[in-house]
mmCIF file of C-alpha atoms in Angstrom:
data_model
loop_
_atom_site.group_PDB
_atom_site.id
_atom_site.type_symbol
_atom_site.label_atom_id
_atom_site.label_comp_id
_atom_site.label_asym_id
_atom_site.label_seq_id
_atom_site.Cartn_x
_atom_site.Cartn_y
_atom_site.Cartn_z
ATOM 1 C CA GLN A 1 -0.121 -0.074 0.036
ATOM 2 C CA VAL A 2 1.220 3.416 -1.019
ATOM 3 C CA GLN A 3 0.220 6.549 1.180
ATOM 4 C CA LEU A 4 0.095 9.754 -0.711
ATOM 5 C CA VAL A 5 0.045 13.275 1.094
ATOM 6 C CA GLU A 6 -0.387 16.436 -1.094
ATOM 7 C CA SER A 7 0.708 19.991 -0.020
ATOM 8 C CA GLY A 8 1.235 23.389 -1.638
ATOM 9 C CA GLY A 9 -2.279 24.376 -2.771
ATOM 10 C CA GLY A 10 -3.663 27.907 -1.939
ATOM 11 C CA SER A 11 -5.262 30.888 -3.284
ATOM 12 C CA VAL A 12 -3.522 33.022 -6.064
ATOM 13 C CA GLN A 13 -4.667 35.617 -8.440
ATOM 14 C CA ALA A 14 -4.977 34.761 -12.279
ATOM 15 C CA GLY A 15 -1.376 34.610 -13.803
ATOM 16 C CA GLY A 16 0.072 33.643 -10.615
ATOM 17 C CA SER A 17 2.043 30.337 -9.703
ATOM 18 C CA LEU A 18 1.849 27.504 -7.454
ATOM 19 C CA ARG A 19 4.054 24.362 -6.812
ATOM 20 C CA LEU A 20 2.271 21.229 -5.533
ATOM 21 C CA SER A 21 3.958 18.617 -3.941
ATOM 22 C CA CYS A 22 2.993 14.794 -3.135
ATOM 23 C CA GLU A 23 5.054 12.785 -0.792
ATOM 24 C CA ALA A 24 4.682 9.042 -1.068
ATOM 25 C CA SER A 25 5.302 6.593 1.625
ATOM 26 C CA GLY A 26 4.874 2.821 2.288
ATOM 27 C CA ASP A 27 5.332 0.484 -0.580
ATOM 28 C CA THR A 28 6.877 3.149 -2.783
ATOM 29 C CA TYR A 29 8.070 0.568 -5.118
ATOM 30 C CA ASN A 30 4.451 0.680 -6.439
ATOM 31 C CA THR A 31 4.780 4.186 -7.780
ATOM 32 C CA HIS A 32 6.215 3.630 -11.388
ATOM 33 C CA CYS A 33 3.556 6.023 -12.503
ATOM 34 C CA MET A 34 2.358 9.072 -10.687
ATOM 35 C CA GLY A 35 -0.083 11.665 -11.811
ATOM 36 C CA TRP A 36 -2.113 14.615 -10.904
ATOM 37 C CA PHE A 37 -5.810 15.037 -11.427
ATOM 38 C CA ARG A 38 -8.101 17.718 -10.532
ATOM 39 C CA GLN A 39 -11.839 18.143 -9.742
ATOM 40 C CA ALA A 40 -13.670 21.335 -9.972
ATOM 41 C CA PRO A 41 -17.147 21.689 -8.129
ATOM 42 C CA GLY A 42 -19.748 19.939 -10.227
ATOM 43 C CA LYS A 43 -17.465 18.407 -12.745
ATOM 44 C CA GLU A 44 -15.812 15.096 -13.020
ATOM 45 C CA ARG A 45 -12.272 14.553 -11.992
ATOM 46 C CA GLU A 46 -9.884 14.738 -14.826
ATOM 47 C CA GLY A 47 -6.310 14.053 -15.635
ATOM 48 C CA VAL A 48 -3.688 16.908 -15.588
ATOM 49 C CA ALA A 49 -0.418 15.503 -15.953
ATOM 50 C CA ALA A 50 1.597 12.200 -15.246
ATOM 51 C CA ILE A 51 5.012 11.080 -15.281
ATOM 52 C CA ASP A 52 6.566 7.343 -15.307
ATOM 53 C CA SER A 53 9.683 6.481 -13.383
ATOM 54 C CA ASP A 54 11.599 6.757 -16.501
ATOM 55 C CA GLY A 55 10.682 10.485 -16.958
ATOM 56 C CA SER A 56 8.227 10.097 -19.710
ATOM 57 C CA THR A 57 5.370 12.742 -19.301
ATOM 58 C CA SER A 58 1.973 13.379 -20.442
ATOM 59 C CA TYR A 59 -0.158 16.571 -20.107
ATOM 60 C CA ASP A 60 -3.710 17.510 -20.602
ATOM 61 C CA ASP A 61 -3.924 19.963 -23.622
ATOM 62 C CA SER A 62 -5.590 22.580 -21.127
ATOM 63 C CA VAL A 63 -2.283 22.897 -19.097
ATOM 64 C CA LYS A 64 0.427 22.254 -21.737
ATOM 65 C CA GLY A 65 2.963 24.932 -21.632
ATOM 66 C CA ARG A 66 1.884 26.390 -18.137
ATOM 67 C CA PHE A 67 2.262 23.260 -15.833
ATOM 68 C CA THR A 68 5.468 21.069 -15.495
ATOM 69 C CA ILE A 69 5.322 17.780 -13.760
ATOM 70 C CA SER A 70 8.496 16.211 -12.197
ATOM 71 C CA ARG A 71 9.426 13.608 -9.648
ATOM 72 C CA ASP A 72 12.336 13.147 -7.195
ATOM 73 C CA ASN A 73 12.608 9.442 -7.256
ATOM 74 C CA ALA A 74 15.168 9.358 -4.348
ATOM 75 C CA LYS A 75 12.626 11.404 -2.016
ATOM 76 C CA ASN A 76 9.623 9.614 -3.144
ATOM 77 C CA THR A 77 7.996 12.893 -4.061
ATOM 78 C CA LEU A 78 6.105 14.236 -6.941
ATOM 79 C CA PHE A 79 5.797 17.841 -8.102
ATOM 80 C CA LEU A 80 3.483 19.998 -10.301
ATOM 81 C CA GLU A 81 4.665 23.450 -11.032
ATOM 82 C CA MET A 82 1.822 25.714 -12.285
ATOM 83 C CA ASN A 83 2.333 28.744 -13.859
ATOM 84 C CA SER A 84 0.167 31.403 -15.533
ATOM 85 C CA LEU A 85 -2.772 30.224 -13.531
ATOM 86 C CA LYS A 86 -6.449 30.729 -14.742
ATOM 87 C CA PRO A 87 -9.617 30.840 -12.907
ATOM 88 C CA GLU A 88 -10.615 27.685 -14.696
ATOM 89 C CA ASP A 89 -7.632 25.925 -12.836
ATOM 90 C CA THR A 90 -9.713 26.279 -9.603
ATOM 91 C CA ALA A 91 -10.214 22.667 -8.357
ATOM 92 C CA MET A 92 -9.057 20.074 -5.662
ATOM 93 C CA TYR A 93 -5.875 18.461 -6.982
ATOM 94 C CA TYR A 94 -5.281 14.945 -6.202
ATOM 95 C CA CYS A 95 -1.912 12.862 -6.581
ATOM 96 C CA ALA A 96 -2.067 9.373 -7.704
ATOM 97 C CA ALA A 97 0.099 6.475 -8.117
ATOM 98 C CA ASP A 98 0.380 3.053 -9.513
ATOM 99 C CA TRP A 99 2.778 0.192 -10.026
ATOM 100 C CA GLY A 100 2.825 0.093 -13.854
ATOM 101 C CA PRO A 101 4.016 2.449 -16.288
ATOM 102 C CA LYS A 102 1.125 4.401 -18.199
ATOM 103 C CA VAL A 103 2.432 7.238 -20.200
ATOM 104 C CA VAL A 104 3.935 5.322 -23.012
ATOM 105 C CA ALA A 105 0.846 2.965 -22.860
ATOM 106 C CA GLY A 106 -1.490 5.983 -23.361
ATOM 107 C CA THR A 107 -3.378 5.176 -20.144
ATOM 108 C CA ALA A 108 -2.121 7.897 -17.812
ATOM 109 C CA PHE A 109 -5.381 9.759 -17.543
ATOM 110 C CA LEU A 110 -7.736 6.821 -16.761
ATOM 111 C CA GLU A 111 -8.690 6.951 -13.069
ATOM 112 C CA TYR A 112 -9.326 3.368 -12.703
ATOM 113 C CA GLU A 113 -5.677 2.724 -13.614
ATOM 114 C CA TYR A 114 -4.385 4.005 -10.406
ATOM 115 C CA ASN A 115 -4.710 2.290 -7.027
ATOM 116 C CA SER A 116 -3.473 4.682 -4.568
ATOM 117 C CA TRP A 117 -4.853 8.313 -4.096
ATOM 118 C CA GLY A 118 -4.016 11.182 -1.888
ATOM 119 C CA GLN A 119 -6.680 13.350 -0.127
ATOM 120 C CA GLY A 120 -6.187 16.342 -2.251
ATOM 121 C CA THR A 121 -5.113 20.038 -2.011
ATOM 122 C CA GLN A 122 -7.335 22.838 -3.000
ATOM 123 C CA VAL A 123 -6.192 25.365 -5.465
ATOM 124 C CA THR A 124 -8.182 28.645 -6.081
ATOM 125 C CA VAL A 125 -7.494 31.199 -8.772
ATOM 126 C CA SER A 126 -9.243 34.354 -8.687
ATOM 127 C CA SER A 127 -9.652 36.676 -11.708
#
């Protein structure tokens, strides 16, 4: 079992930046793929960015060029650097992890592919 704890959320104005972190503990060998999902009020949860242990990344079109996902495998920590934030980025952001690589397979944004989830961190962007 992998435990995931997100941090770094907050409230910013449009155009601002935030850096989310997700620390994994427990069976961290089961984190070959880690991803960020988000859920806005009244909407379904959606994939934002994902990264496999080999460094392969995938981004949703809505965040390409603005968000950067990275990971520190030695520290079992996942990051999401968010720049040029927009009000539509407002959501609860969740970290997810699974044992199998998914970016190359094209399944990185399928929720059911992940077996570990964090509790989420709120990001609010005001106009």
